Coordinates of C-alpha atoms in Angstrom, one line a residue:
Chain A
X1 CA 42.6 -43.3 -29.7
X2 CA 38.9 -42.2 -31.1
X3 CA 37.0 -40.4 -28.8
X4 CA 37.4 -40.7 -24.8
X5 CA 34.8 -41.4 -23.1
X6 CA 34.8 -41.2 -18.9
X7 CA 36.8 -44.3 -17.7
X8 CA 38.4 -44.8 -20.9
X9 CA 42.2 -44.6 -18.4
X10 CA 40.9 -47.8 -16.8
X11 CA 39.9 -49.4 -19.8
X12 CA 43.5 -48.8 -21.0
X13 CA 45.0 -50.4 -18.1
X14 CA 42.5 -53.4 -18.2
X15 CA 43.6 -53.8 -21.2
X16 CA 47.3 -53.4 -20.4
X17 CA 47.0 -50.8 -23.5
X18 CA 50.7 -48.5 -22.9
X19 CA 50.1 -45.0 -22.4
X20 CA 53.5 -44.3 -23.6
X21 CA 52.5 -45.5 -26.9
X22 CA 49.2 -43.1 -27.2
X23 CA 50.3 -40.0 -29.0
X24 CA 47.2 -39.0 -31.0
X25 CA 42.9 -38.8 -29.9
X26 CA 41.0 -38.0 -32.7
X27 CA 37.6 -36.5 -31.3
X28 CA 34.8 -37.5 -33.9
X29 CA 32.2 -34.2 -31.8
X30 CA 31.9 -32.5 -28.7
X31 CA 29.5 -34.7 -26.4
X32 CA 30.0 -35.2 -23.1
X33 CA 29.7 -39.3 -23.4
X34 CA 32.9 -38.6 -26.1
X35 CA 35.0 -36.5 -24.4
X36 CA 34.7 -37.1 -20.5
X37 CA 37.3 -39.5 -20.3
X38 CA 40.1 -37.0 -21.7
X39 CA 41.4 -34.7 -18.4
X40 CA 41.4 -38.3 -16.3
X41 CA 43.9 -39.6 -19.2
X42 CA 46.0 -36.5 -19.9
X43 CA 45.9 -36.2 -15.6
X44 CA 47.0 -39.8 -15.8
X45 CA 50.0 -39.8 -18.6
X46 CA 51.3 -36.9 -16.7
X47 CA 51.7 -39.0 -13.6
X48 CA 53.3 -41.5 -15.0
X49 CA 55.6 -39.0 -16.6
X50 CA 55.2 -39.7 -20.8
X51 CA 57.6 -37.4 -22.0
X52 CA 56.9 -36.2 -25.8
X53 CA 53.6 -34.9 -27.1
X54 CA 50.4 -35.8 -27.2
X55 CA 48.0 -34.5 -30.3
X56 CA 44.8 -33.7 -29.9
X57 CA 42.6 -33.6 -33.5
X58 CA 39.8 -31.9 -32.3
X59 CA 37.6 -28.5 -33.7
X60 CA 38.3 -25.6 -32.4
X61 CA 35.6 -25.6 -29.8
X62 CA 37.2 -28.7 -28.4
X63 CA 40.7 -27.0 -28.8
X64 CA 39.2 -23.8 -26.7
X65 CA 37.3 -25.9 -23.8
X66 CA 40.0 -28.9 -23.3
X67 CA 42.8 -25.8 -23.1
X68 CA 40.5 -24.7 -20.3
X69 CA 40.2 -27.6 -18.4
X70 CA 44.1 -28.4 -18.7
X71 CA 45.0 -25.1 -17.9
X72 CA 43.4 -25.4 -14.4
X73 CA 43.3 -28.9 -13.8
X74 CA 46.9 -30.1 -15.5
X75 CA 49.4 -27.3 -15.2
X76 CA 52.5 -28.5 -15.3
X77 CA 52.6 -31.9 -17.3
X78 CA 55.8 -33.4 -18.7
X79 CA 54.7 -33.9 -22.2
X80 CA 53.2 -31.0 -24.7
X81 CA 49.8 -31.1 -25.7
X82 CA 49.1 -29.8 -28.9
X83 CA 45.8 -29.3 -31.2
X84 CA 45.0 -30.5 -34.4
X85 CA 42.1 -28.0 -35.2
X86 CA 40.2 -29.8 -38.2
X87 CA 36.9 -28.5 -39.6
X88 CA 33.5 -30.7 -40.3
X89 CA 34.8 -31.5 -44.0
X90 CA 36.3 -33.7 -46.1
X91 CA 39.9 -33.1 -45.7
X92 CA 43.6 -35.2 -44.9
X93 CA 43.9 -34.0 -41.5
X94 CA 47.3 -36.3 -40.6
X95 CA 49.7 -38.0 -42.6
X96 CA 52.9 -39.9 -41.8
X97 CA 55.0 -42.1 -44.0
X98 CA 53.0 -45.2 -43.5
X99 CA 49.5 -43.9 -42.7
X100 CA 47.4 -41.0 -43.5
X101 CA 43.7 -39.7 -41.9
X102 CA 40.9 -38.4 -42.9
X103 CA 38.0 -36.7 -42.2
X104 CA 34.2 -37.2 -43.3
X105 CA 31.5 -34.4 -42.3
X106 CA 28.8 -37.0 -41.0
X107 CA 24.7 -35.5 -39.7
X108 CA 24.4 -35.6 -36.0
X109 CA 23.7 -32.5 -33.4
X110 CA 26.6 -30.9 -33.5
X111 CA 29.6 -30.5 -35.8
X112 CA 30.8 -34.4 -36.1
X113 CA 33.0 -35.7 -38.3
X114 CA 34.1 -39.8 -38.8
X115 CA 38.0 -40.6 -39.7
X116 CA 39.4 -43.4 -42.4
X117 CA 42.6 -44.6 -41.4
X118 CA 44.7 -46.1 -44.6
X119 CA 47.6 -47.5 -44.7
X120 CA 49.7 -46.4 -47.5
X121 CA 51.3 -48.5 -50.0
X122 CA 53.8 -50.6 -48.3
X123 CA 57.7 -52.2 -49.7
X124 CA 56.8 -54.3 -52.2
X125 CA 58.7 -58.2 -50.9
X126 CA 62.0 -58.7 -52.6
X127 CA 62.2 -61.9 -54.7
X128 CA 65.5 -63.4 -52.8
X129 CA 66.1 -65.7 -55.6
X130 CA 66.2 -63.5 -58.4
X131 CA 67.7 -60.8 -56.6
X132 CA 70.7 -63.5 -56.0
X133 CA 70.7 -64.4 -59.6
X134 CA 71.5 -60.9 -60.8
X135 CA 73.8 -60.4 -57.9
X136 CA 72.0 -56.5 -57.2
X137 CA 74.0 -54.7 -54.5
X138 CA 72.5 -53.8 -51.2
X139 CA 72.8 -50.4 -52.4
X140 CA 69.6 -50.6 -54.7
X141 CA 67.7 -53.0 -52.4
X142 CA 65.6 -49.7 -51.0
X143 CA 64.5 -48.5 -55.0
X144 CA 63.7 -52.1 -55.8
X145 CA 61.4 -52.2 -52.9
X146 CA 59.6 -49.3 -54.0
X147 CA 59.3 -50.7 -57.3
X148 CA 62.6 -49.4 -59.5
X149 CA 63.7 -51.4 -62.2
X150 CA 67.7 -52.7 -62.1
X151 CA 70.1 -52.4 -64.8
X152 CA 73.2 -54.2 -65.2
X153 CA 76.4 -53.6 -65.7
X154 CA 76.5 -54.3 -69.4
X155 CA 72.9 -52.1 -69.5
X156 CA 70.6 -54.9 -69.6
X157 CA 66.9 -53.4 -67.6
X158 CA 65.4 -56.1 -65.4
X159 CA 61.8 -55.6 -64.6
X160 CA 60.7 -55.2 -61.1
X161 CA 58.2 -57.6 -61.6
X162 CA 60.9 -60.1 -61.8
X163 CA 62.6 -58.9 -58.5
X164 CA 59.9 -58.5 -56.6
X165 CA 56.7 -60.2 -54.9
X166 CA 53.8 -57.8 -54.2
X167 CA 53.8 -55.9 -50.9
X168 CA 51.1 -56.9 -47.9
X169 CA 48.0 -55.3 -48.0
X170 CA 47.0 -51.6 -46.7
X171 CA 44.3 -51.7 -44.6
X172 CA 42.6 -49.3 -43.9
X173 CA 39.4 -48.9 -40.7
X174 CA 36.6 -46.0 -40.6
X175 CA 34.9 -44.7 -37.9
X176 CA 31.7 -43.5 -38.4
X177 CA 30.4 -42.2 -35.0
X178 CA 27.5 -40.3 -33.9
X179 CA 25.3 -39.9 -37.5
X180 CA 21.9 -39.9 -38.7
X181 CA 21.9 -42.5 -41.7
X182 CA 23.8 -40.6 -44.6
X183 CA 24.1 -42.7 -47.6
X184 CA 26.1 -40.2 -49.4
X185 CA 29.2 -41.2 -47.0
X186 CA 29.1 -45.0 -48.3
X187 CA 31.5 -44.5 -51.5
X188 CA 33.6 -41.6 -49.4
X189 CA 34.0 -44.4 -46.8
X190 CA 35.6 -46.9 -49.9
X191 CA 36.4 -50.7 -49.3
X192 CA 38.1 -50.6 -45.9
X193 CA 38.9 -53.6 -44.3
X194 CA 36.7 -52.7 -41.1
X195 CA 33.6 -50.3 -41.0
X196 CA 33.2 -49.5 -37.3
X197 CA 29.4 -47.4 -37.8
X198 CA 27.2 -46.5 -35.3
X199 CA 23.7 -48.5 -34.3
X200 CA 22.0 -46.3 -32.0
X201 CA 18.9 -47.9 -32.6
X202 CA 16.8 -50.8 -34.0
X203 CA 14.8 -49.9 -37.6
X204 CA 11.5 -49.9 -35.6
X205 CA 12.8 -46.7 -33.9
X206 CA 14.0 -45.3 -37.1
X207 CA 12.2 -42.1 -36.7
X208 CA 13.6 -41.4 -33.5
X209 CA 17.5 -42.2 -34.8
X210 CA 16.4 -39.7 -37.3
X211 CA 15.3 -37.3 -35.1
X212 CA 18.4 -37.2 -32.5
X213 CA 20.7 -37.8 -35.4
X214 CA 21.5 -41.2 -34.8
X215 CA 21.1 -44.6 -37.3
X216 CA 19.4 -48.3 -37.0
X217 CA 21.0 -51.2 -37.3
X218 CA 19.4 -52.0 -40.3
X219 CA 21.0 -48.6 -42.1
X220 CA 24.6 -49.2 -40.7
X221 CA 24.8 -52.2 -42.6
X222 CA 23.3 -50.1 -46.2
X223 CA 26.5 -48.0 -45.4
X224 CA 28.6 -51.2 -45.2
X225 CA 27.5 -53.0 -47.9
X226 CA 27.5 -49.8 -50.3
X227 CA 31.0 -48.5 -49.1
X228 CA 32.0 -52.2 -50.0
X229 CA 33.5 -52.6 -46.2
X230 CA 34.5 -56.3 -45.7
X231 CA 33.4 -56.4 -42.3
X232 CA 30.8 -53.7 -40.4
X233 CA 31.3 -53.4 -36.8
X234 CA 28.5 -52.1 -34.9
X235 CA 28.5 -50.4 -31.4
X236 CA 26.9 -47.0 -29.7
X237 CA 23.5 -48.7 -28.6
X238 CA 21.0 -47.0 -26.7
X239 CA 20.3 -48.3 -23.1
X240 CA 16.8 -49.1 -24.0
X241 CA 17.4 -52.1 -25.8
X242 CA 18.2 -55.2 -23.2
X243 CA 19.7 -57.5 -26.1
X244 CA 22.2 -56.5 -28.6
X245 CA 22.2 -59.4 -30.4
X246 CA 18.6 -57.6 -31.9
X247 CA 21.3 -55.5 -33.7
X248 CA 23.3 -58.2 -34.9
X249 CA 20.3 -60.0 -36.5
X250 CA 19.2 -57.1 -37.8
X251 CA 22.3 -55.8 -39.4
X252 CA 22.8 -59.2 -40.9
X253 CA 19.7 -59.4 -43.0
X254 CA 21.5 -56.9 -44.8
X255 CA 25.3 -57.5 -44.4
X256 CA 26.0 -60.6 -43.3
X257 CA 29.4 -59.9 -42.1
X258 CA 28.3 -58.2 -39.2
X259 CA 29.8 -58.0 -35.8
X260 CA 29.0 -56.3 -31.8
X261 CA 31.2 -54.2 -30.4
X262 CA 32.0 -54.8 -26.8
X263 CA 33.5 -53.6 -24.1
X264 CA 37.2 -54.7 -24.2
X265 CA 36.4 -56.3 -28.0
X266 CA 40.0 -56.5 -29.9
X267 CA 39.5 -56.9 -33.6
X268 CA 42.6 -57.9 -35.6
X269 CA 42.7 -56.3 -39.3
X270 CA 45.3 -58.6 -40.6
Chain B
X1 CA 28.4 -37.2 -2.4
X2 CA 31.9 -35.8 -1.4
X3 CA 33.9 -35.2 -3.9
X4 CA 33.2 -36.5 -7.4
X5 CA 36.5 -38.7 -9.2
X6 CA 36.1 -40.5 -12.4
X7 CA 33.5 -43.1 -12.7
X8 CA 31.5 -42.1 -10.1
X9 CA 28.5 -42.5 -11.4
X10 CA 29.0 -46.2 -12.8
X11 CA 29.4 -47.0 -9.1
X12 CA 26.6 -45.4 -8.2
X13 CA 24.4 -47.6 -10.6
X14 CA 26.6 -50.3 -9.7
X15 CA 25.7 -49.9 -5.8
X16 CA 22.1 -48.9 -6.9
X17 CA 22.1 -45.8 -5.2
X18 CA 19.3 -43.3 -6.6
X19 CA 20.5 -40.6 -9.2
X20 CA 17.2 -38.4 -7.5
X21 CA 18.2 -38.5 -4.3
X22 CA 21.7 -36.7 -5.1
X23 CA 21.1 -32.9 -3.8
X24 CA 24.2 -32.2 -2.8
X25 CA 27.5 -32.4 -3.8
X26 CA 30.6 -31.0 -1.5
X27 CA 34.4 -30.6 -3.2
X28 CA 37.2 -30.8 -0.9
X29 CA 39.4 -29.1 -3.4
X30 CA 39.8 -29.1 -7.2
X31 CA 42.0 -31.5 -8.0
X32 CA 41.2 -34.0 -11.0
X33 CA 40.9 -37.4 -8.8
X34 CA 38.3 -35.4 -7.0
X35 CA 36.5 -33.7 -9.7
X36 CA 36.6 -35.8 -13.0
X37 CA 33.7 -37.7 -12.5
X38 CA 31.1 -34.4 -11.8
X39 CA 30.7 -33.6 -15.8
X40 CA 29.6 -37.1 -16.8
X41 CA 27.5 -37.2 -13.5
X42 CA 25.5 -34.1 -14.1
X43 CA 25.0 -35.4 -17.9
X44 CA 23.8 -38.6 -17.0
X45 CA 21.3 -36.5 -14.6
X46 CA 20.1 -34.8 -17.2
X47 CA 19.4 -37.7 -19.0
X48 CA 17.2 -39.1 -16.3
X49 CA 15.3 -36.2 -16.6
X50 CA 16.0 -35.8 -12.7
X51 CA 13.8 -32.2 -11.7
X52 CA 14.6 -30.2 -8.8
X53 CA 18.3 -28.9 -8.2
X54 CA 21.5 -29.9 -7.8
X55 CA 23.6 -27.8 -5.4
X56 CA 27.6 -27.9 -5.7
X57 CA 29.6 -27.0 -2.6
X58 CA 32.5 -25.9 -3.9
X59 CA 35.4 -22.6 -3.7
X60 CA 34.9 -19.7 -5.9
X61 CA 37.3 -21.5 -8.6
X62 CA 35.5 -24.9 -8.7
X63 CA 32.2 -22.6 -9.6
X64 CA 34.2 -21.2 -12.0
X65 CA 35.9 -23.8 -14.1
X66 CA 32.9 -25.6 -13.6
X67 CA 30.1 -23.3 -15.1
X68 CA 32.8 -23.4 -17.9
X69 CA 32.5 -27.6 -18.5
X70 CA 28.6 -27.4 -17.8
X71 CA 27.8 -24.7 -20.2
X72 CA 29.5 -26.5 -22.8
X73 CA 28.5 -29.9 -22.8
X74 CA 25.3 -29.8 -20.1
X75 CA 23.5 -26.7 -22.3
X76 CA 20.1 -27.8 -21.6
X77 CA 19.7 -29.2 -18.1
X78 CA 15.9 -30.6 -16.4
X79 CA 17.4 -29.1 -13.3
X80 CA 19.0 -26.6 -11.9
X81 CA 22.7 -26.1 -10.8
X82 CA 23.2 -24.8 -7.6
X83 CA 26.6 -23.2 -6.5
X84 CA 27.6 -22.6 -2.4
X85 CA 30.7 -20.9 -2.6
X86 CA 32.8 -21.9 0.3
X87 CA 36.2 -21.2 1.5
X88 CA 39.1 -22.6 3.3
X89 CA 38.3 -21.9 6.6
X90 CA 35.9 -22.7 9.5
X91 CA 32.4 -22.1 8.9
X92 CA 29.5 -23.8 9.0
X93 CA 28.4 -24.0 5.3
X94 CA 25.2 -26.4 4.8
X95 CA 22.3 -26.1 7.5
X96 CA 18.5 -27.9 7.8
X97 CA 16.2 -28.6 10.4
X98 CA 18.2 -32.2 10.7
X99 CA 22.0 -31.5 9.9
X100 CA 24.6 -29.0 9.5
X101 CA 27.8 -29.1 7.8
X102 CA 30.9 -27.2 8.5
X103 CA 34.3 -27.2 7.1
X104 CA 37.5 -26.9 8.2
X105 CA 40.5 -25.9 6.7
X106 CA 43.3 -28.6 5.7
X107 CA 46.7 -28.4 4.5
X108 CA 47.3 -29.7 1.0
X109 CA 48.7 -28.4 -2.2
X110 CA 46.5 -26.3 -2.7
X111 CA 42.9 -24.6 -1.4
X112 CA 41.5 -27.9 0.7
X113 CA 38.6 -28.6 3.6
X114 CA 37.7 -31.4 5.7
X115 CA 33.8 -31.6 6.2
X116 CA 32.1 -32.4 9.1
X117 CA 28.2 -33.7 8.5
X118 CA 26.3 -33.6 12.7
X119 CA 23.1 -34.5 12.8
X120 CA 20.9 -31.9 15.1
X121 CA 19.9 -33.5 18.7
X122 CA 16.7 -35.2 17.5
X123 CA 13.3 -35.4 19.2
X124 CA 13.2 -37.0 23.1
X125 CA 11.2 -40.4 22.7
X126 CA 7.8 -40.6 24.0
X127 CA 7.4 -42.8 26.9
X128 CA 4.0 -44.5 26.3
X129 CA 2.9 -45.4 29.5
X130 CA 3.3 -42.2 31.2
X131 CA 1.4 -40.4 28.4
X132 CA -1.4 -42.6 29.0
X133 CA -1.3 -42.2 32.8
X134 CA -1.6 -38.5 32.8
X135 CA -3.6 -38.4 29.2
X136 CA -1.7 -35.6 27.5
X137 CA -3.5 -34.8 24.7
X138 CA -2.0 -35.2 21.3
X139 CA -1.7 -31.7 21.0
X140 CA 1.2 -31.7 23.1
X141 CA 2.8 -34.3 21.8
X142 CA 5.3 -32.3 19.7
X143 CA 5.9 -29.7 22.2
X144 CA 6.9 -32.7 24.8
X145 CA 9.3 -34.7 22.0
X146 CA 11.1 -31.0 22.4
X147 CA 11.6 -31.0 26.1
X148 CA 8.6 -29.2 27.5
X149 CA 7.2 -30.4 30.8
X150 CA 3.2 -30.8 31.0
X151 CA 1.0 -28.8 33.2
X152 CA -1.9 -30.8 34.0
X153 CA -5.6 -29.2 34.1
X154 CA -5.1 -28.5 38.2
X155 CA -1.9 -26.6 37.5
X156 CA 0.2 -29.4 38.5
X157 CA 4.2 -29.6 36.6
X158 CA 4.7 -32.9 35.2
X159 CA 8.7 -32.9 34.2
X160 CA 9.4 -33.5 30.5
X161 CA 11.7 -36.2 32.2
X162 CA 9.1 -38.6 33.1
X163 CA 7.2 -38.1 30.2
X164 CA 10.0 -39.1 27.7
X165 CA 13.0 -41.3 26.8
X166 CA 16.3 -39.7 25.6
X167 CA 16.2 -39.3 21.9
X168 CA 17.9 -41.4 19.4
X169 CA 22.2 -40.2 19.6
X170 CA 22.3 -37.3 16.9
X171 CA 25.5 -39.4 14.3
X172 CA 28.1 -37.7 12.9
X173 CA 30.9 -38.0 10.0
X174 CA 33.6 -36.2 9.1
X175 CA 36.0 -36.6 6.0
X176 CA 39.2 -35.0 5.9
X177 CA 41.1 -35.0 2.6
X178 CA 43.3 -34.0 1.5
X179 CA 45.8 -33.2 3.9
X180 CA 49.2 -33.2 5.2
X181 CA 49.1 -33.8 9.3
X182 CA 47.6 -31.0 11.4
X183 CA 47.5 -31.7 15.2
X184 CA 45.2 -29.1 15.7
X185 CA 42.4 -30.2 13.6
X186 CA 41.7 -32.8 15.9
X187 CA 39.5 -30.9 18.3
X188 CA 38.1 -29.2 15.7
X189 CA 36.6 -32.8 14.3
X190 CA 35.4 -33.5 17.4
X191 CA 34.1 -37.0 18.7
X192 CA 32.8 -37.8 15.8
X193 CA 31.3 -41.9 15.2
X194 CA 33.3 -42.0 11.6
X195 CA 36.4 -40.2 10.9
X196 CA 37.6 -40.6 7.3
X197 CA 41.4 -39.1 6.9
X198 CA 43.1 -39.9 4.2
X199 CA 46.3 -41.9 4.3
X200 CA 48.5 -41.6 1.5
X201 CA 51.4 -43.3 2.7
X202 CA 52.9 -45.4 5.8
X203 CA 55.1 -43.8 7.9
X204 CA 58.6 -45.0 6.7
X205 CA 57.4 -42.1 3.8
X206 CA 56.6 -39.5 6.2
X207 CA 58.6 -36.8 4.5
X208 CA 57.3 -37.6 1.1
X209 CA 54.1 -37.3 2.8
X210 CA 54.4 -33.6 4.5
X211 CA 55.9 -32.5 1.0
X212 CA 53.0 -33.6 -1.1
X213 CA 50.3 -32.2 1.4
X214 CA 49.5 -35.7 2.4
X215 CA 49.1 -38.2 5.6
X216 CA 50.7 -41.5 6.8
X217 CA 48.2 -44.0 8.2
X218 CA 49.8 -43.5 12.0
X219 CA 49.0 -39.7 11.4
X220 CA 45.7 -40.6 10.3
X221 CA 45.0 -42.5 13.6
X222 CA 46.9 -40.4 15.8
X223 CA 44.2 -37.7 14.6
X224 CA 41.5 -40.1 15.2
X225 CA 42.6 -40.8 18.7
X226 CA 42.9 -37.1 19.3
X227 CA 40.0 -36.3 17.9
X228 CA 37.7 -38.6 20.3
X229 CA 36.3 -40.6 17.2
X230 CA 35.1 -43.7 17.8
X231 CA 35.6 -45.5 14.5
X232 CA 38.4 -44.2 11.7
X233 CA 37.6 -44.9 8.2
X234 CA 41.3 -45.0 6.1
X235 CA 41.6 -44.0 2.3
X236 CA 43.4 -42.3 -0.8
X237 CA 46.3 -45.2 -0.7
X238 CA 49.3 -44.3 -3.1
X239 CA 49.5 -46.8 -5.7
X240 CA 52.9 -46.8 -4.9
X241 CA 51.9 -50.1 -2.0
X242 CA 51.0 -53.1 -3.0
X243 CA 48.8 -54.5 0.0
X244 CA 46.1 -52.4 1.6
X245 CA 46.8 -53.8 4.7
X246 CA 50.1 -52.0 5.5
X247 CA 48.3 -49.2 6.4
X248 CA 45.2 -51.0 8.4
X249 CA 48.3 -52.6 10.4
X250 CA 50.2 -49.3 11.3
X251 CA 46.7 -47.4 12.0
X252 CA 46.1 -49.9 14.5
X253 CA 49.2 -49.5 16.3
X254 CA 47.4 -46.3 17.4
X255 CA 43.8 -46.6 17.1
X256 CA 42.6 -49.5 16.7
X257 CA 39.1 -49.1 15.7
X258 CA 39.9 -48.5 12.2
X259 CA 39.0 -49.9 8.8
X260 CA 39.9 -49.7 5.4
X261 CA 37.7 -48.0 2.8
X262 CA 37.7 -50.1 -0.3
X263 CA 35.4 -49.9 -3.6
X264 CA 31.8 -50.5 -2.7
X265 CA 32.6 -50.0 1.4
X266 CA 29.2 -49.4 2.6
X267 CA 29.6 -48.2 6.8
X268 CA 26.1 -47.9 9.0
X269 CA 26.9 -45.3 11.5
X270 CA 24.3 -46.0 14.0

């Protein structure tokens, strides 16, 4: 989970989302509007007894006031709730086998930072036909996967290429959210397969997005199209716009491949 | 507002209730389900630039824990936050020239009050024609809405009670959550018009009920007839029953005047 804003529990369970499977909330800043939702949902997966831990990648600001609240409000929950304290920079804050996260120091009121989750290189697809032919043993399946060579008995070296079909795409989604307009963040951001930036306001209010760190429409998609995203998702409007198609067309002009985040909005990467 | 869960103040807006005419806000105790909403409330009151104050009824702890959430993420506030530190016993705790409030002490996991809200006896109704036949002067009019009789300009007593009407019936409310069963409180409530007490369970789960700190719906209406109340209002349902109306049933067994508080329930007292 990114961020937790108040409700986001009953959003989970609209959504039939399992709160067994959410082990890490990434906090992007310290606002109320991002945060709120957070001793409801740890109140909530206590209740329901999650066992485990749940990780919290905050800064240490978030790790000193949530402690707080928990202490009084969640005393004895059956899971462990541990901090991640990261720091408004560029850095790999998380990093499994299959997946790694990072940080990017982004312009708003307070220390914020956006996250890039990326996939890592996955198994390359064995080549059943060929891996018959040579008659390779289970045994090597695993290094041929990850791209080994095979030798045979008589010492003969069999290219991987031969054995193997290349592996399905990492994909990777950023999360850049609350920022003024920064294009220095566009080639840290790289080619992910989903650009999820914020679009506080329309470009005729650019001086105001400026002003209480936020971005236009208009200057998401300049972050999109020079990160070389393939698709910009936009979201975070301010109330005072009544239409947010205004921030589709808008973001269009620029990067056509453009959509509106909703409420409930599921977006399939694959 | 009595007590403050998560989401409150979407079904405020949702019910179109006015952000500026929320003053007052009284915490039964300081559990989450009863307290999550207040940080996103008070932000979103700051963000309507709402002036005045905002007074929080609440036990020394509740002042505490919440300075702590306020100073963090509610810094710079258009109004200011009030604190009336109650505690967990009889006293009345909220006084105007219209209404008082007093609490009384409830038995729950931990520090708890019910509240009653009594309107003050209001002013005697003027009856019009008698007014005109002995032409008080407007003067007096005040004075005889009070009670006072009239002396006429040759000395003679003119009794307040042909002079006015009885006044409108002073309403009253009083909301008692959480709590296991207490007998005694009931002539403490009083005969109030609306009794809210929670019901947690139905009775087949009495003893899960006594050793969480919470009621069954027959308690709840046993305290209700007790009481003298003329309406009960049931609430808090474990999640645990699947139909609301297991408890409306059992209530009624006992009381049967009662209704079940749902989302959005809207009751006119007079």
């Amino acid at each position: 989970m990114i961020d937790c804003g108040e409700g986001a529990q009953l959003e989970m369970q609209r959504q039939r989302l399992k709160f067994s499977r959410l082990n890490h909330i990434f906090l992007t800043h310290l606002h109320g509007d991002h945060v709120f939702g957070l001793p409801g949902l740890v109140s909530t997966l206590g209740l329901n007894h999650l066992g485990g831990e749940l990780t919290i990648h905050t800064f240490e600001d978030g790790k000193k006031i949530l402690t707080q609240i928990f202490n009084y409000f969640s005393r004895e929950l059956p899971f462990e709730i541990k901090f991640n304290v990261i720091k408004p920079e560029e850095a790999i804050i998380f990093e499994t086998s299959a997946i790694s996260v990072r940080t990017i120091p982004l312009s708003h009121r307070v220390q914020t930072v956006g996250f890039v989750f990326e996939e890592k290189e996955k198994l390359r697809h064995i080549n059943r036909e060929m891996v018959d032919y040579f008659k390779i043993p289970i045994s090597q399946m695993n290094n041929i996967k990850r791209g080994a060579d095979f030798i045979t008995e008589s010492g003969d070296i069999i290219s991987n290429n031969r054995l193997t079909l290349p592996p399905t795409p990492s994909l990777s989604y950023a999360h850049i959210s609350d920022t003024a307009y920064m294009p220095r963040i566009a080639p840290k951001i790289g080619a992910v397969d989903l650009l999820m930036h914020e679009s506080t306001y329309l470009e005729e209010h650019a001086s105001d997005a400026k002003d209480r760190g936020h971005s236009t429409a208009k200057q998401a998609a300049m972050i999109a199209r020079d990160s070389g995203a393939k698709q910009l998702l936009l979201g975070h409007y301010s109330s005072r716009y009544k239409d947010d198609n205004l921030f589709l067309e808008e973001a269009k002009t620029i990067f056509p491949n453009t959509i509106l985040n909703r409420e409930g909005l599921t977006v399939s990467l694959d």
